């Protein structure tokens, strides 16, 4: 497998390691990590930073009552814990996405956005960010757009290119509101991406611009 | 900024804790578990209080959650993936994420369980790094030499659980400055992988 060439910045991985990243962004980092040995190794170093910072805190004594209550419960803990068997899924689906994708990408309820693009919304984050999968047909193009907030993309299948380069499976891409881009899927296969958008995207074409008020409304 | 001490944890102490952990995993030894509790519960409380000063109930709840996982997952803990301190840190972090999600004003359906793994044997991408102790010692030494403002930003992000945006508001700094400060600190600690 080709190694991803586009990685999250160190400070974003640190925020993931610290647990201070919005869950929607953490989802993208996690999907990237499954493809990227180098970031997984980096994460281990970053977890050690958190570990050492925690060790430097001034300990705050726990009560004996808390300890005894827990000790008394130990025997019954195992019985209380539900065992959930992991369902059989397409192993190419990242572990972090299996909560949304039951068996395969094909089984999802894709909605047609344009002749070239289908999408399926997976959920919203508590900060309002939209988490969705996008599917671009081989050689297909997304309308030129900008964003009102940041957009995080991880390529899950296939590849696409835009004004700034070629992105392949596992690549992690962030676009901010100043980046205007037109992604085009490569011709040999369809491209499936995980996309998190913090605010609605803005179409910049003369006709597609008319869609902007409608799209904004779906974020209200 | 939460109070810090330069309390060192010698590696033989960590080895002793590792032995206790083994007894918990293999023999289901409750006395060993109680000793682990005595060592880690105060640190877990401190970690929780760093984010929510004064919230003793929240801190106790976090201790209970983390130590429950330690008992239940003991057999899955692999010291070659992470030393015990790091395992406890990731468990505490994951439990805190869970707690915040359940108690957030704006709910989300995103389940963090599969996003942050607990560093178990069956977790994705296991990297068994040799010289773990050495790496930890060099990070500890590096933290002591970090300029105050870089240490402050790492504390905000890691211990207080602040997003870059929140840190920028609290410190009255542009977002870009917050990000570059984190990056500089990580560079100084030599934890950024070259690619």
Coordinates of C-alpha atoms in Angstrom, one line a residue:
Chain A
X1 CA 0.0 0.0 0.0
X2 CA 1.2 3.5 -0.8
X3 CA 1.9 5.6 2.2
X4 CA -0.2 8.7 2.6
X5 CA 1.7 11.9 1.6
X6 CA -0.5 14.4 3.3
X7 CA -0.6 14.5 7.1
X8 CA -2.3 16.5 9.8
X9 CA 0.0 19.1 11.3
X10 CA 1.8 18.3 14.6
X11 CA -0.4 20.6 16.7
X12 CA -3.6 19.0 15.4
X13 CA -2.3 15.5 16.3
X14 CA -1.3 16.9 19.7
X15 CA -4.9 18.2 20.2
X16 CA -6.1 14.7 19.3
X17 CA -3.7 13.1 21.7
X18 CA -4.8 15.6 24.4
X19 CA -8.5 14.8 23.7
X20 CA -9.2 18.5 23.2
X21 CA -10.2 18.2 19.5
X22 CA -13.9 18.3 18.4
X23 CA -15.0 14.7 17.9
X24 CA -15.7 15.2 14.2
X25 CA -12.1 16.2 13.6
X26 CA -10.9 13.4 15.8
X27 CA -12.8 11.1 13.5
X28 CA -10.8 12.3 10.5
X29 CA -7.5 12.0 12.4
X30 CA -8.4 8.5 13.5
X31 CA -9.3 7.4 9.9
X32 CA -6.0 8.8 8.7
X33 CA -4.1 7.0 11.5
X34 CA -5.3 3.7 10.3
X35 CA -3.5 4.3 7.0
X36 CA -0.5 6.1 8.3
X37 CA 2.3 4.4 10.3
X38 CA 4.3 7.5 10.6
X39 CA 1.5 9.5 12.3
X40 CA 0.7 6.5 14.5
X41 CA 4.3 6.6 15.7
X42 CA 4.1 10.3 16.2
X43 CA 1.0 9.9 18.2
X44 CA 2.8 7.6 20.6
X45 CA 5.3 10.4 21.3
X46 CA 2.5 12.9 21.8
X47 CA 0.8 10.6 24.3
X48 CA 4.0 10.5 26.3
X49 CA 3.9 14.3 26.5
X50 CA 0.5 14.1 28.0
X51 CA 1.7 11.3 30.3
X52 CA 4.6 13.4 31.6
X53 CA 2.5 16.5 32.1
X54 CA 0.0 14.4 34.1
X55 CA 2.8 13.1 36.2
X56 CA 3.9 16.6 37.1
X57 CA 0.5 17.5 38.6
X58 CA 0.2 17.8 42.3
X59 CA -1.7 14.7 43.4
X60 CA -5.1 15.2 45.0
X61 CA -5.8 12.6 47.6
X62 CA -8.8 10.3 47.0
X63 CA -11.1 9.4 49.9
X64 CA -11.0 5.9 51.5
X65 CA -14.7 5.8 50.9
X66 CA -14.2 6.0 47.2
X67 CA -11.6 3.3 47.3
X68 CA -13.6 0.9 49.4
X69 CA -16.8 1.4 47.4
X70 CA -14.9 0.4 44.2
X71 CA -13.1 -2.5 45.9
X72 CA -16.5 -3.9 47.0
X73 CA -17.8 -3.7 43.5
X74 CA -15.0 -5.4 41.7
X75 CA -16.5 -8.9 41.7
X76 CA -19.8 -7.7 40.3
X77 CA -18.1 -5.5 37.6
X78 CA -17.5 -8.2 35.1
X79 CA -21.1 -9.4 35.2
X80 CA -22.4 -5.9 34.6
X81 CA -20.2 -5.3 31.5
X82 CA -22.1 -6.1 28.3
X83 CA -20.0 -8.0 25.8
X84 CA -20.6 -6.8 22.3
X85 CA -19.4 -8.9 19.5
X86 CA -18.1 -6.8 16.6
X87 CA -20.3 -7.2 13.6
X88 CA -18.9 -8.6 10.4
X89 CA -17.9 -5.7 8.2
X90 CA -15.9 -4.9 5.1
X91 CA -12.4 -4.6 6.6
X92 CA -11.5 -1.7 4.3
X93 CA -13.8 0.5 6.4
X94 CA -11.8 2.3 9.1
X95 CA -12.7 1.1 12.6
X96 CA -13.8 4.6 13.6
X97 CA -16.4 4.7 10.8
X98 CA -18.0 1.4 11.6
X99 CA -20.4 3.1 14.0
X100 CA -22.0 4.7 10.9
X101 CA -21.3 2.2 8.1
X102 CA -22.9 -1.2 8.8
X103 CA -21.5 -3.4 6.2
X104 CA -20.2 -1.5 3.1
X105 CA -20.2 1.9 1.6
X106 CA -22.5 0.6 -1.1
X107 CA -25.2 -0.1 1.4
X108 CA -25.5 3.5 2.5
X109 CA -28.4 5.8 1.4
X110 CA -26.4 8.0 -1.0
X111 CA -28.1 11.2 -2.1
X112 CA -27.4 12.7 -5.5
X113 CA -25.8 16.1 -5.2
X114 CA -24.9 16.5 -8.9
X115 CA -24.3 14.2 -11.9
X116 CA -20.8 13.5 -10.5
X117 CA -21.3 13.6 -6.8
X118 CA -23.3 11.6 -4.2
X119 CA -23.2 12.2 -0.5
X120 CA -24.5 10.7 2.7
X121 CA -24.6 12.7 6.0
X122 CA -23.3 10.5 8.8
X123 CA -24.0 12.9 11.7
X124 CA -23.4 16.3 13.2
X125 CA -20.8 17.2 15.8
X126 CA -21.8 19.2 18.9
X127 CA -20.2 22.3 17.4
X128 CA -22.5 22.0 14.4
X129 CA -19.9 20.6 12.0
X130 CA -21.3 18.3 9.4
X131 CA -19.8 14.8 9.0
X132 CA -20.5 13.2 5.6
X133 CA -19.1 10.8 3.0
X134 CA -18.7 12.1 -0.5
X135 CA -18.5 9.9 -3.6
X136 CA -17.2 11.3 -6.8
X137 CA -17.6 9.2 -9.9
X138 CA -14.4 8.3 -11.9
X139 CA -13.2 11.5 -13.6
X140 CA -16.0 13.4 -12.0
X141 CA -15.7 16.9 -10.7
X142 CA -17.0 18.8 -7.6
X143 CA -18.3 22.3 -8.3
X144 CA -15.7 24.9 -7.5
X145 CA -16.3 26.1 -4.0
X146 CA -14.9 27.8 -0.9
X147 CA -15.9 27.2 2.7
X148 CA -17.3 29.4 5.4
X149 CA -15.2 27.3 7.9
X150 CA -12.5 24.7 7.7
X151 CA -13.0 21.5 5.8
X152 CA -11.3 18.3 6.8
X153 CA -11.1 15.5 4.2
X154 CA -9.7 12.0 4.4
X155 CA -9.6 9.9 1.2
X156 CA -11.0 6.5 1.9
X157 CA -11.1 5.0 -1.6
X158 CA -9.7 6.1 -4.9
X159 CA -8.0 9.5 -5.4
X160 CA -8.7 13.0 -6.5
X161 CA -6.7 16.0 -7.5
X162 CA -7.3 19.8 -7.2
X163 CA -5.4 22.9 -7.9
X164 CA -2.8 22.0 -5.2
X165 CA -2.1 18.4 -6.0
X166 CA -3.0 14.8 -6.1
X167 CA -4.5 13.1 -3.0
X168 CA -4.6 9.4 -2.5
X169 CA -6.0 6.8 -0.1
X170 CA -5.3 7.8 3.5
X171 CA -4.3 11.4 2.7
X172 CA -5.5 14.0 5.2
X173 CA -6.4 17.4 3.7
X174 CA -7.5 20.6 5.4
X175 CA -8.9 23.5 3.5
X176 CA -9.8 26.8 5.1
X177 CA -12.1 29.6 4.1
X178 CA -9.5 31.1 1.8
X179 CA -9.0 28.0 -0.2
X180 CA -11.0 27.9 -3.4
X181 CA -10.8 24.5 -5.0
X182 CA -12.2 22.2 -7.6
X183 CA -11.6 18.5 -6.7
X184 CA -11.6 16.1 -9.7
X185 CA -11.6 12.3 -9.1
X186 CA -9.0 10.3 -11.1
X187 CA -10.4 8.5 -14.1
X188 CA -9.6 4.9 -13.1
X189 CA -12.0 4.7 -10.1
X190 CA -14.6 6.5 -8.0
X191 CA -13.4 8.4 -5.0
X192 CA -14.9 8.1 -1.6
X193 CA -14.0 10.7 1.1
X194 CA -14.8 11.4 4.7
X195 CA -15.5 15.1 4.9
X196 CA -16.1 17.3 7.9
X197 CA -17.2 20.9 7.2
X198 CA -17.4 23.4 10.0
X199 CA -19.7 25.7 8.1
X200 CA -21.5 25.4 4.8
X201 CA -19.5 25.4 1.6
X202 CA -19.9 28.3 -0.8
X203 CA -20.3 27.6 -4.5
X204 CA -18.5 30.2 -6.6
X205 CA -19.9 29.4 -10.1
X206 CA -22.3 31.9 -11.7
X207 CA -25.3 29.5 -11.6
X208 CA -24.4 27.2 -8.7
X209 CA -24.1 30.3 -6.5
X210 CA -27.9 30.4 -6.5
X211 CA -27.7 27.3 -4.3
X212 CA -25.9 29.0 -1.5
X213 CA -29.0 30.3 0.5
X214 CA -30.5 26.8 0.3
X215 CA -27.3 25.1 1.6
X216 CA -26.9 27.7 4.3
X217 CA -30.4 26.9 5.5
X218 CA -29.5 23.2 6.0
X219 CA -27.0 24.3 8.6
X220 CA -29.4 26.4 10.6
Chain B
X1 CA -2.5 27.1 35.5
X2 CA -2.7 24.1 37.8
X3 CA -0.1 23.7 40.4
X4 CA 2.9 21.7 39.3
X5 CA 5.7 20.0 41.2
X6 CA 8.8 18.5 39.9
X7 CA 8.1 15.2 41.5
X8 CA 10.0 12.6 39.7
X9 CA 8.9 9.1 39.3
X10 CA 12.0 6.9 39.2
X11 CA 11.8 4.1 36.8
X12 CA 12.1 1.4 39.6
X13 CA 8.9 2.8 41.0
X14 CA 7.3 2.3 37.6
X15 CA 8.7 -1.2 37.5
X16 CA 7.1 -1.9 40.9
X17 CA 3.7 -0.5 39.6
X18 CA 4.1 -2.8 36.6
X19 CA 4.5 -5.8 38.9
X20 CA 1.3 -4.8 40.7
X21 CA -0.5 -4.6 37.4
X22 CA 0.7 -8.1 36.5
X23 CA -0.8 -9.4 39.7
X24 CA -4.1 -7.7 38.9
X25 CA -4.2 -9.1 35.4
X26 CA -3.1 -12.6 36.2
X27 CA -4.2 -13.3 39.8
X28 CA -7.0 -10.8 40.0
X29 CA -5.3 -9.6 43.1
X30 CA -7.4 -7.0 44.9
X31 CA -4.6 -5.9 47.3
X32 CA -2.4 -5.1 44.3
X33 CA -5.4 -3.3 42.8
X34 CA -5.8 -1.2 46.0
X35 CA -2.1 -0.3 45.8
X36 CA -2.5 0.8 42.2
X37 CA -5.5 2.9 43.3
X38 CA -3.5 4.5 46.0
X39 CA -0.9 5.6 43.5
X40 CA -3.0 6.6 40.5
X41 CA -6.3 7.9 42.0
X42 CA -4.7 11.1 43.3
X43 CA -3.1 11.8 39.8
X44 CA -6.4 11.1 38.0
X45 CA -8.2 13.5 40.4
X46 CA -5.5 16.1 39.7
X47 CA -6.0 15.6 36.0
X48 CA -9.8 16.1 36.3
X49 CA -9.4 19.1 38.6
X50 CA -7.0 20.7 36.1
X51 CA -10.0 21.0 33.7
X52 CA -12.7 21.6 36.3
X53 CA -11.1 23.2 39.4
X54 CA -13.2 22.6 42.5
X55 CA -15.4 19.8 41.0
X56 CA -14.6 17.0 43.4
X57 CA -17.6 14.9 42.4
X58 CA -16.5 15.0 38.7
X59 CA -12.9 14.1 39.8
X60 CA -14.2 11.1 41.9
X61 CA -16.4 10.0 39.0
X62 CA -13.3 10.0 36.7
X63 CA -11.3 8.0 39.2
X64 CA -14.1 5.5 39.4
X65 CA -14.4 5.2 35.6
X66 CA -10.7 4.9 35.0
X67 CA -10.0 2.4 37.8
X68 CA -13.0 0.3 36.7
X69 CA -11.4 0.1 33.2
X70 CA -8.1 -0.8 34.8
X71 CA -9.7 -3.8 36.5
X72 CA -11.8 -4.9 33.5
X73 CA -9.1 -4.4 30.9
X74 CA -6.2 -5.6 32.9
X75 CA -5.7 -8.7 30.8
X76 CA -5.6 -6.7 27.6
X77 CA -2.9 -4.3 28.9
X78 CA 0.3 -4.8 27.0
X79 CA 3.3 -3.1 28.7
X80 CA 5.2 -3.2 25.4
X81 CA 2.7 -0.9 23.7
X82 CA 2.7 1.7 26.5
X83 CA 4.1 1.9 29.9
X84 CA 1.6 2.0 32.8
X85 CA 1.7 5.8 33.2
X86 CA 0.9 6.2 29.5
X87 CA -1.9 3.6 29.7
X88 CA -3.5 5.4 32.6
X89 CA -3.1 8.8 30.8
X90 CA -4.9 7.4 27.7
X91 CA -7.6 5.8 29.8
X92 CA -8.2 9.0 31.8
X93 CA -8.3 11.0 28.6
X94 CA -10.8 8.7 27.0
X95 CA -13.0 8.6 30.1
X96 CA -12.9 12.4 30.2
X97 CA -14.0 12.6 26.5
X98 CA -16.8 10.2 27.3
X99 CA -17.9 12.2 30.3
X100 CA -17.9 15.5 28.4
X101 CA -19.8 14.0 25.5
X102 CA -22.5 12.7 27.9
X103 CA -22.8 15.9 29.7
X104 CA -22.5 18.4 26.8
X105 CA -25.2 20.9 26.2
X106 CA -25.1 20.1 22.5
X107 CA -25.2 16.4 22.0
X108 CA -23.6 14.5 19.1
X109 CA -24.1 10.9 18.0
X110 CA -20.4 10.5 17.4
X111 CA -19.2 7.7 19.7
X112 CA -15.6 8.3 20.8
X113 CA -15.0 4.6 21.7
X114 CA -13.7 3.6 18.3
X115 CA -11.9 6.9 17.7
X116 CA -9.6 6.7 20.7
X117 CA -8.4 3.2 21.4
X118 CA -7.3 2.3 24.9
X119 CA -4.0 0.9 23.7
X120 CA -4.9 -2.7 23.9
X121 CA -3.6 -5.6 22.1
X122 CA -6.4 -5.7 19.6
X123 CA -6.3 -1.9 19.0
X124 CA -5.3 -0.6 15.5
X125 CA -1.7 0.1 14.6
X126 CA 0.3 -1.3 17.5
X127 CA 3.8 0.1 17.6
X128 CA 6.1 -1.6 19.9
X129 CA 8.7 0.9 20.6
X130 CA 11.9 -0.1 22.4
X131 CA 13.7 2.4 24.6
X132 CA 10.4 3.7 25.8
X133 CA 11.7 4.7 29.2
X134 CA 14.5 6.7 27.6
X135 CA 12.0 8.6 25.4
X136 CA 10.0 9.4 28.5
X137 CA 13.0 10.6 30.4
X138 CA 14.0 12.9 27.5
X139 CA 10.5 14.3 27.3
X140 CA 10.5 15.0 31.1
X141 CA 13.9 16.7 30.9
X142 CA 12.7 18.7 27.8
X143 CA 9.5 19.9 29.6
X144 CA 11.7 21.4 32.4
X145 CA 13.7 23.4 29.9
X146 CA 10.7 24.7 27.9
X147 CA 10.1 28.4 27.9
X148 CA 7.2 29.3 30.2
X149 CA 4.8 30.3 27.5
X150 CA 5.3 27.0 25.7
X151 CA 4.8 25.0 28.8
X152 CA 1.6 27.0 29.5
X153 CA 0.1 26.2 26.1
X154 CA 0.8 22.5 26.5
X155 CA -0.8 22.6 29.9
X156 CA -3.9 24.3 28.5
X157 CA -4.2 21.7 25.7
X158 CA -3.3 18.5 27.5
X159 CA -4.4 19.0 31.1
X160 CA -7.2 21.7 30.9
X161 CA -8.4 20.1 27.7
X162 CA -8.8 23.4 25.9
X163 CA -9.1 23.6 22.1
X164 CA -6.8 25.9 20.2
X165 CA -9.6 28.3 19.8
X166 CA -10.4 28.3 23.6
X167 CA -6.7 28.7 24.4
X168 CA -6.5 31.7 22.0
X169 CA -9.4 33.4 23.7
X170 CA -8.1 32.8 27.2
X171 CA -4.6 33.8 26.5
X172 CA -5.8 36.7 24.2
X173 CA -3.5 35.5 21.4
X174 CA -4.2 35.1 17.7
X175 CA -5.2 31.5 16.8
X176 CA -2.1 31.2 14.6
X177 CA 0.2 32.1 17.5
X178 CA -1.4 29.4 19.7
X179 CA -0.8 26.8 17.0
X180 CA 2.7 27.8 16.3
X181 CA 3.5 27.8 20.0
X182 CA 2.3 24.2 20.3
X183 CA 4.4 23.3 17.3
X184 CA 7.5 25.0 18.7
X185 CA 7.1 23.2 22.0
X186 CA 6.7 19.9 20.2
X187 CA 9.8 20.6 18.2
X188 CA 11.8 21.4 21.3
X189 CA 10.6 18.2 22.9
X190 CA 11.8 16.4 19.8
X191 CA 8.5 14.5 19.4
X192 CA 7.8 15.5 15.8
X193 CA 8.6 12.6 13.4
X194 CA 10.7 13.6 10.4
X195 CA 9.1 12.8 7.0

